[in-house]
PDB file of C-alpha atoms in Angstrom:
ATOM      1  CA  LEU A 606       0.073 169.889 104.963  1.00  0.00           C
ATOM      2  CA  GLY A 607      -0.902 172.296 107.755  1.00  0.00           C
ATOM      3  CA  PRO A 608      -4.200 174.217 108.208  1.00  0.00           C
ATOM      4  CA  SER A 609      -5.904 176.045 105.964  1.00  0.00           C
ATOM      5  CA  MET A 610      -5.800 179.983 105.088  1.00  0.00           C
ATOM      6  CA  THR A 611      -8.825 180.027 103.736  1.00  0.00           C
ATOM      7  CA  TYR A 612     -11.036 177.667 106.034  1.00  0.00           C
ATOM      8  CA  LYS A 613      -9.657 178.534 109.662  1.00  0.00           C
ATOM      9  CA  ASP A 614     -11.141 175.355 110.881  1.00  0.00           C
ATOM     10  CA  LYS A 615      -9.578 172.708 108.288  1.00  0.00           C
ATOM     11  CA  ASP A 616      -6.542 171.220 107.317  1.00  0.00           C
ATOM     12  CA  VAL A 617      -5.197 171.111 103.598  1.00  0.00           C
ATOM     13  CA  GLY A 618      -5.094 167.674 103.885  1.00  0.00           C
ATOM     14  CA  ASP A 619      -8.706 167.632 104.937  1.00  0.00           C
ATOM     15  CA  ILE A 620      -9.585 169.482 102.397  1.00  0.00           C
ATOM     16  CA  ILE A 621      -7.557 167.534  99.583  1.00  0.00           C
ATOM     17  CA  ALA A 622      -9.368 164.484 101.022  1.00  0.00           C
ATOM     18  CA  GLU A 623     -12.654 165.934 100.196  1.00  0.00           C
ATOM     19  CA  GLY A 624     -12.040 166.503  96.619  1.00  0.00           C
ATOM     20  CA  ALA A 625     -10.106 163.033  95.744  1.00  0.00           C
ATOM     21  CA  PRO A 626     -12.505 160.943  94.940  1.00  0.00           C
ATOM     22  CA  THR A 627     -14.227 163.224  92.322  1.00  0.00           C
ATOM     23  CA  SER A 628     -11.078 163.876  90.718  1.00  0.00           C
ATOM     24  CA  ALA A 629      -9.645 160.096  90.548  1.00  0.00           C
ATOM     25  CA  VAL A 630     -13.325 159.731  89.091  1.00  0.00           C
ATOM     26  CA  LEU A 631     -13.239 162.450  86.384  1.00  0.00           C
ATOM     27  CA  GLY A 632      -9.300 161.750  85.497  1.00  0.00           C
ATOM     28  CA  LEU A 633      -9.553 158.053  85.370  1.00  0.00           C
ATOM     29  CA  SER A 634     -13.091 158.433  83.124  1.00  0.00           C
ATOM     30  CA  ALA A 635     -11.434 160.856  80.454  1.00  0.00           C
ATOM     31  CA  MET A 636      -7.978 158.406  80.149  1.00  0.00           C
ATOM     32  CA  ALA A 637     -10.531 155.930  79.630  1.00  0.00           C
ATOM     33  CA  LEU A 638     -12.271 157.683  77.147  1.00  0.00           C
ATOM     34  CA  ALA A 639      -8.892 159.216  75.311  1.00  0.00           C
ATOM     35  CA  LEU A 640      -7.584 155.386  75.126  1.00  0.00           C
ATOM     36  CA  LEU A 641     -11.007 153.839  73.741  1.00  0.00           C
ATOM     37  CA  ALA A 642     -11.401 157.071  71.381  1.00  0.00           C
ATOM     38  CA  GLY A 643      -7.774 157.762  70.692  1.00  0.00           C
ATOM     39  CA  GLY A 644      -6.820 154.116  70.140  1.00  0.00           C
ATOM     40  CA  GLY A 645     -10.000 153.477  68.004  1.00  0.00           C
ATOM     41  CA  LEU A 646      -9.338 156.432  65.716  1.00  0.00           C
ATOM     42  CA  GLY A 647      -5.945 156.205  65.754  1.00  0.00           C
ATOM     43  CA  ILE A 648      -6.173 152.488  64.154  1.00  0.00           C
ATOM     44  CA  VAL A 649      -8.782 153.644  61.944  1.00  0.00           C
ATOM     45  CA  GLY A 650      -6.376 156.342  60.446  1.00  0.00           C
ATOM     46  CA  ALA A 651      -3.975 153.797  60.142  1.00  0.00           C
ATOM     47  CA  LEU A 652      -6.094 151.150  58.095  1.00  0.00           C
ATOM     48  CA  ASN A 653      -7.287 153.981  55.725  1.00  0.00           C
ATOM     49  CA  GLN A 654      -3.927 155.685  55.235  1.00  0.00           C
ATOM     50  CA  ASN A 655      -3.941 158.653  53.045  1.00  0.00           C
ATOM     51  CA  LYS A 656      -7.585 158.454  52.184  1.00  0.00           C
ATOM     52  CA  GLY A 657     -10.992 160.874  52.832  1.00  0.00           C
ATOM     53  CA  LEU A 658     -11.306 159.000  56.349  1.00  0.00           C
ATOM     54  CA  ASP A 659      -7.749 159.381  57.367  1.00  0.00           C
ATOM     55  CA  PHE A 660      -7.375 162.833  56.526  1.00  0.00           C
ATOM     56  CA  PHE A 661     -10.972 163.648  58.617  1.00  0.00           C
ATOM     57  CA  VAL A 662      -9.666 161.417  61.456  1.00  0.00           C
ATOM     58  CA  MET A 663      -5.908 163.721  62.032  1.00  0.00           C
ATOM     59  CA  ALA A 664      -7.829 167.342  61.101  1.00  0.00           C
ATOM     60  CA  LEU A 665      -9.795 166.007  64.157  1.00  0.00           C
ATOM     61  CA  ALA A 666      -6.791 165.335  65.882  1.00  0.00           C
ATOM     62  CA  ILE A 667      -5.091 168.476  65.201  1.00  0.00           C
ATOM     63  CA  LEU A 668      -7.911 170.409  65.901  1.00  0.00           C
ATOM     64  CA  GLY A 669      -7.824 168.723  69.523  1.00  0.00           C
ATOM     65  CA  VAL A 670      -4.329 169.389  70.480  1.00  0.00           C
ATOM     66  CA  CYS A 671      -5.066 173.045  69.472  1.00  0.00           C
ATOM     67  CA  LEU A 672      -7.446 173.850  71.479  1.00  0.00           C
ATOM     68  CA  PRO A 673      -7.128 173.235  75.039  1.00  0.00           C
ATOM     69  CA  PRO A 674      -9.541 172.413  77.933  1.00  0.00           C
ATOM     70  CA  LEU A 675      -9.875 175.975  79.040  1.00  0.00           C
ATOM     71  CA  VAL A 676     -11.292 177.125  75.884  1.00  0.00           C
ATOM     72  CA  MET A 677     -13.113 173.624  75.157  1.00  0.00           C
ATOM     73  CA  GLY A 678     -14.997 173.610  78.521  1.00  0.00           C
ATOM     74  CA  PRO A 679     -16.844 176.898  78.430  1.00  0.00           C
ATOM     75  CA  VAL A 680     -17.541 176.062  74.702  1.00  0.00           C
ATOM     76  CA  MET A 681     -19.094 172.913  75.476  1.00  0.00           C
ATOM     77  CA  GLN A 682     -21.142 174.142  78.457  1.00  0.00           C
ATOM     78  CA  SER A 683     -22.609 177.087  76.493  1.00  0.00           C
ATOM     79  CA  VAL A 684     -23.872 175.020  73.267  1.00  0.00           C
ATOM     80  CA  PHE A 685     -25.096 171.815  75.262  1.00  0.00           C
ATOM     81  CA  GLY A 686     -25.829 173.392  78.418  1.00  0.00           C
ATOM     82  CA  ILE A 687     -26.889 176.576  77.856  1.00  0.00           C
ATOM     83  CA  GLN A 688     -27.894 176.680  74.071  1.00  0.00           C
ATOM     84  CA  LEU A 689     -29.381 173.312  73.423  1.00  0.00           C
ATOM     85  CA  HIS A 690     -30.325 172.528  77.012  1.00  0.00           C
ATOM     86  CA  TRP A 691     -29.322 168.344  76.580  1.00  0.00           C
ATOM     87  CA  LEU A 692     -26.886 168.392  79.293  1.00  0.00           C
ATOM     88  CA  PRO A 693     -26.320 170.424  82.872  1.00  0.00           C
ATOM     89  CA  THR A 694     -23.748 172.781  82.991  1.00  0.00           C
ATOM     90  CA  ALA A 695     -22.916 172.719  86.935  1.00  0.00           C
ATOM     91  CA  GLY A 696     -24.374 170.340  89.803  1.00  0.00           C
ATOM     92  CA  LEU A 697     -22.332 167.889  90.463  1.00  0.00           C
ATOM     93  CA  TYR A 698     -22.089 166.910  93.833  1.00  0.00           C
ATOM     94  CA  ARG A 699     -20.133 164.880  96.261  1.00  0.00           C
ATOM     95  CA  ASP A 700     -20.605 160.963  95.832  1.00  0.00           C
ATOM     96  CA  GLU A 701     -22.947 161.492  93.270  1.00  0.00           C
ATOM     97  CA  TYR A 702     -21.581 160.360  89.913  1.00  0.00           C
ATOM     98  CA  ARG A 703     -24.398 160.386  87.295  1.00  0.00           C
ATOM     99  CA  LEU A 704     -23.852 160.321  83.713  1.00  0.00           C
ATOM    100  CA  GLU A 705     -25.282 163.873  82.622  1.00  0.00           C
ATOM    101  CA  TYR A 706     -22.938 165.986  85.383  1.00  0.00           C
ATOM    102  CA  LEU A 707     -19.967 163.665  84.176  1.00  0.00           C
ATOM    103  CA  PHE A 708     -19.753 163.968  80.440  1.00  0.00           C
ATOM    104  CA  LEU A 709     -18.892 167.531  79.471  1.00  0.00           C
ATOM    105  CA  PRO A 710     -15.975 167.590  81.814  1.00  0.00           C
ATOM    106  CA  VAL A 711     -14.929 164.242  81.451  1.00  0.00           C
ATOM    107  CA  LEU A 712     -15.037 165.241  77.424  1.00  0.00           C
ATOM    108  CA  THR A 713     -13.356 168.216  78.249  1.00  0.00           C
ATOM    109  CA  LEU A 714     -10.556 166.521  79.987  1.00  0.00           C
ATOM    110  CA  SER A 715     -10.089 164.016  77.164  1.00  0.00           C
ATOM    111  CA  LEU A 716     -10.167 166.064  74.029  1.00  0.00           C
ATOM    112  CA  PRO A 717      -6.551 166.790  73.773  1.00  0.00           C
ATOM    113  CA  LEU A 718      -5.586 163.343  75.010  1.00  0.00           C
ATOM    114  CA  ILE A 719      -7.497 162.268  72.493  1.00  0.00           C
ATOM    115  CA  ALA A 720      -5.864 163.643  69.977  1.00  0.00           C
ATOM    116  CA  ILE A 721      -2.284 162.728  71.424  1.00  0.00           C
ATOM    117  CA  ILE A 722      -3.547 159.196  71.306  1.00  0.00           C
ATOM    118  CA  SER A 723      -4.829 158.679  67.727  1.00  0.00           C
ATOM    119  CA  ARG A 724      -1.843 160.134  65.900  1.00  0.00           C
ATOM    120  CA  LEU A 725       0.179 158.298  67.838  1.00  0.00           C
ATOM    121  CA  MET A 726      -1.858 155.136  67.492  1.00  0.00           C
ATOM    122  CA  ARG A 727      -2.146 155.936  63.730  1.00  0.00           C
ATOM    123  CA  ALA A 728       1.953 156.237  63.635  1.00  0.00           C
ATOM    124  CA  SER A 729       2.129 153.335  65.636  1.00  0.00           C
ATOM    125  CA  MET A 730      -0.026 150.612  63.184  1.00  0.00           C
ATOM    126  CA  ILE A 731       1.398 152.124  59.965  1.00  0.00           C
ATOM    127  CA  GLU A 732       4.485 151.033  61.373  1.00  0.00           C
ATOM    128  CA  ALA A 733       3.633 147.796  62.413  1.00  0.00           C
ATOM    129  CA  LEU A 734       1.438 147.240  59.295  1.00  0.00           C
ATOM    130  CA  ARG A 735       4.796 147.631  57.725  1.00  0.00           C
ATOM    131  CA  SER A 736       6.513 145.219  59.553  1.00  0.00           C
ATOM    132  CA  ASN A 737       8.511 142.038  58.784  1.00  0.00           C
ATOM    133  CA  ALA A 738       6.866 140.662  61.292  1.00  0.00           C
ATOM    134  CA  ILE A 739       3.133 141.584  59.793  1.00  0.00           C
ATOM    135  CA  ARG A 740       4.186 140.909  56.352  1.00  0.00           C
ATOM    136  CA  THR A 741       5.241 136.785  57.736  1.00  0.00           C
ATOM    137  CA  ALA A 742       2.032 136.697  59.164  1.00  0.00           C
ATOM    138  CA  ARG A 743      -0.071 137.533  55.635  1.00  0.00           C
ATOM    139  CA  ALA A 744       2.765 135.490  53.722  1.00  0.00           C
ATOM    140  CA  LYS A 745       1.119 132.224  56.203  1.00  0.00           C
ATOM    141  CA  GLY A 746      -2.075 132.980  54.927  1.00  0.00           C
ATOM    142  CA  LEU A 747      -3.543 134.500  58.229  1.00  0.00           C
ATOM    143  CA  HIS A 748      -6.699 136.808  57.973  1.00  0.00           C
ATOM    144  CA  GLU A 749      -6.617 140.337  57.566  1.00  0.00           C
ATOM    145  CA  LYS A 750      -8.154 141.043  60.465  1.00  0.00           C
ATOM    146  CA  ARG A 751      -6.241 138.784  62.679  1.00  0.00           C
ATOM    147  CA  VAL A 752      -3.101 140.019  61.472  1.00  0.00           C
ATOM    148  CA  THR A 753      -3.603 143.612  61.846  1.00  0.00           C
ATOM    149  CA  MET A 754      -5.786 143.290  65.232  1.00  0.00           C
ATOM    150  CA  LYS A 755      -3.686 140.266  67.132  1.00  0.00           C
ATOM    151  CA  HIS A 756      -0.329 141.029  65.720  1.00  0.00           C
ATOM    152  CA  ALA A 757      -0.175 144.681  64.667  1.00  0.00           C
ATOM    153  CA  PHE A 758      -2.226 146.141  67.395  1.00  0.00           C
ATOM    154  CA  ARG A 759       0.090 144.612  70.390  1.00  0.00           C
ATOM    155  CA  ASN A 760       3.259 146.215  68.915  1.00  0.00           C
ATOM    156  CA  ALA A 761       1.527 149.392  68.330  1.00  0.00           C
ATOM    157  CA  LEU A 762       0.779 149.689  72.154  1.00  0.00           C
ATOM    158  CA  ILE A 763       4.175 149.697  73.430  1.00  0.00           C
ATOM    159  CA  PRO A 764       4.504 153.398  72.639  1.00  0.00           C
ATOM    160  CA  MET A 765       0.949 154.128  74.106  1.00  0.00           C
ATOM    161  CA  VAL A 766       1.686 152.667  77.192  1.00  0.00           C
ATOM    162  CA  THR A 767       4.467 155.171  77.455  1.00  0.00           C
ATOM    163  CA  ILE A 768       2.127 158.149  76.470  1.00  0.00           C
ATOM    164  CA  VAL A 769      -0.525 157.167  78.952  1.00  0.00           C
ATOM    165  CA  ALA A 770       1.904 157.271  81.957  1.00  0.00           C
ATOM    166  CA  LEU A 771       3.728 160.279  80.975  1.00  0.00           C
ATOM    167  CA  ASN A 772       0.063 162.139  80.093  1.00  0.00           C
ATOM    168  CA  PHE A 773      -1.729 160.894  83.440  1.00  0.00           C
ATOM    169  CA  GLY A 774      -0.355 163.400  85.815  1.00  0.00           C
ATOM    170  CA  THR A 775      -0.994 165.987  83.681  1.00  0.00           C
ATOM    171  CA  LEU A 776      -4.833 164.989  83.086  1.00  0.00           C
ATOM    172  CA  LEU A 777      -4.960 164.266  87.133  1.00  0.00           C
ATOM    173  CA  GLY A 778      -3.358 168.452  87.015  1.00  0.00           C
ATOM    174  CA  GLY A 779      -6.182 169.682  84.597  1.00  0.00           C
ATOM    175  CA  VAL A 780      -9.206 167.989  86.385  1.00  0.00           C
ATOM    176  CA  VAL A 781      -8.567 170.696  88.930  1.00  0.00           C
ATOM    177  CA  VAL A 782      -9.159 173.494  86.610  1.00  0.00           C
ATOM    178  CA  THR A 783     -12.003 171.351  84.828  1.00  0.00           C
ATOM    179  CA  GLU A 784     -13.491 170.874  88.298  1.00  0.00           C
ATOM    180  CA  THR A 785     -13.651 174.776  89.154  1.00  0.00           C
TER     181      THR A 785
END
């Protein structure tokens, strides 16, 4: 990639290699959190369709889509770091990945993806729960929990894989802005 214009004694490749581990930790942690939280919220919303809990989950999802990390990051720094003094607002050093330093950036990065995943998981689960295969499994006398988690959940995961793969590059691009 050639010599850096800012740092005269370094190559651009060396600068990228220095920051890549931190970016990877933040990106992978945010993706893991988004999958767990978004998937869980989507399942809860689907199982409580058109009830108060479903409306609450979907309202949170819409809020998560509407508020970008560029806005949520400083707001969460102000609230949790400056006003409440619960978390540090800066200070992550290379190879020192402590949870209190990772929590705010990971949460900031994952909120929009949690919203997208929860909405998609809810829609996929509702579609899967209404399918003929699920109706047949219930007719066989399988327990509802097993029908939901084994049969419907597996079918609902198919669109999730596509969305996660497509959004992973966007997430890694957002890591650079969030780190800054």
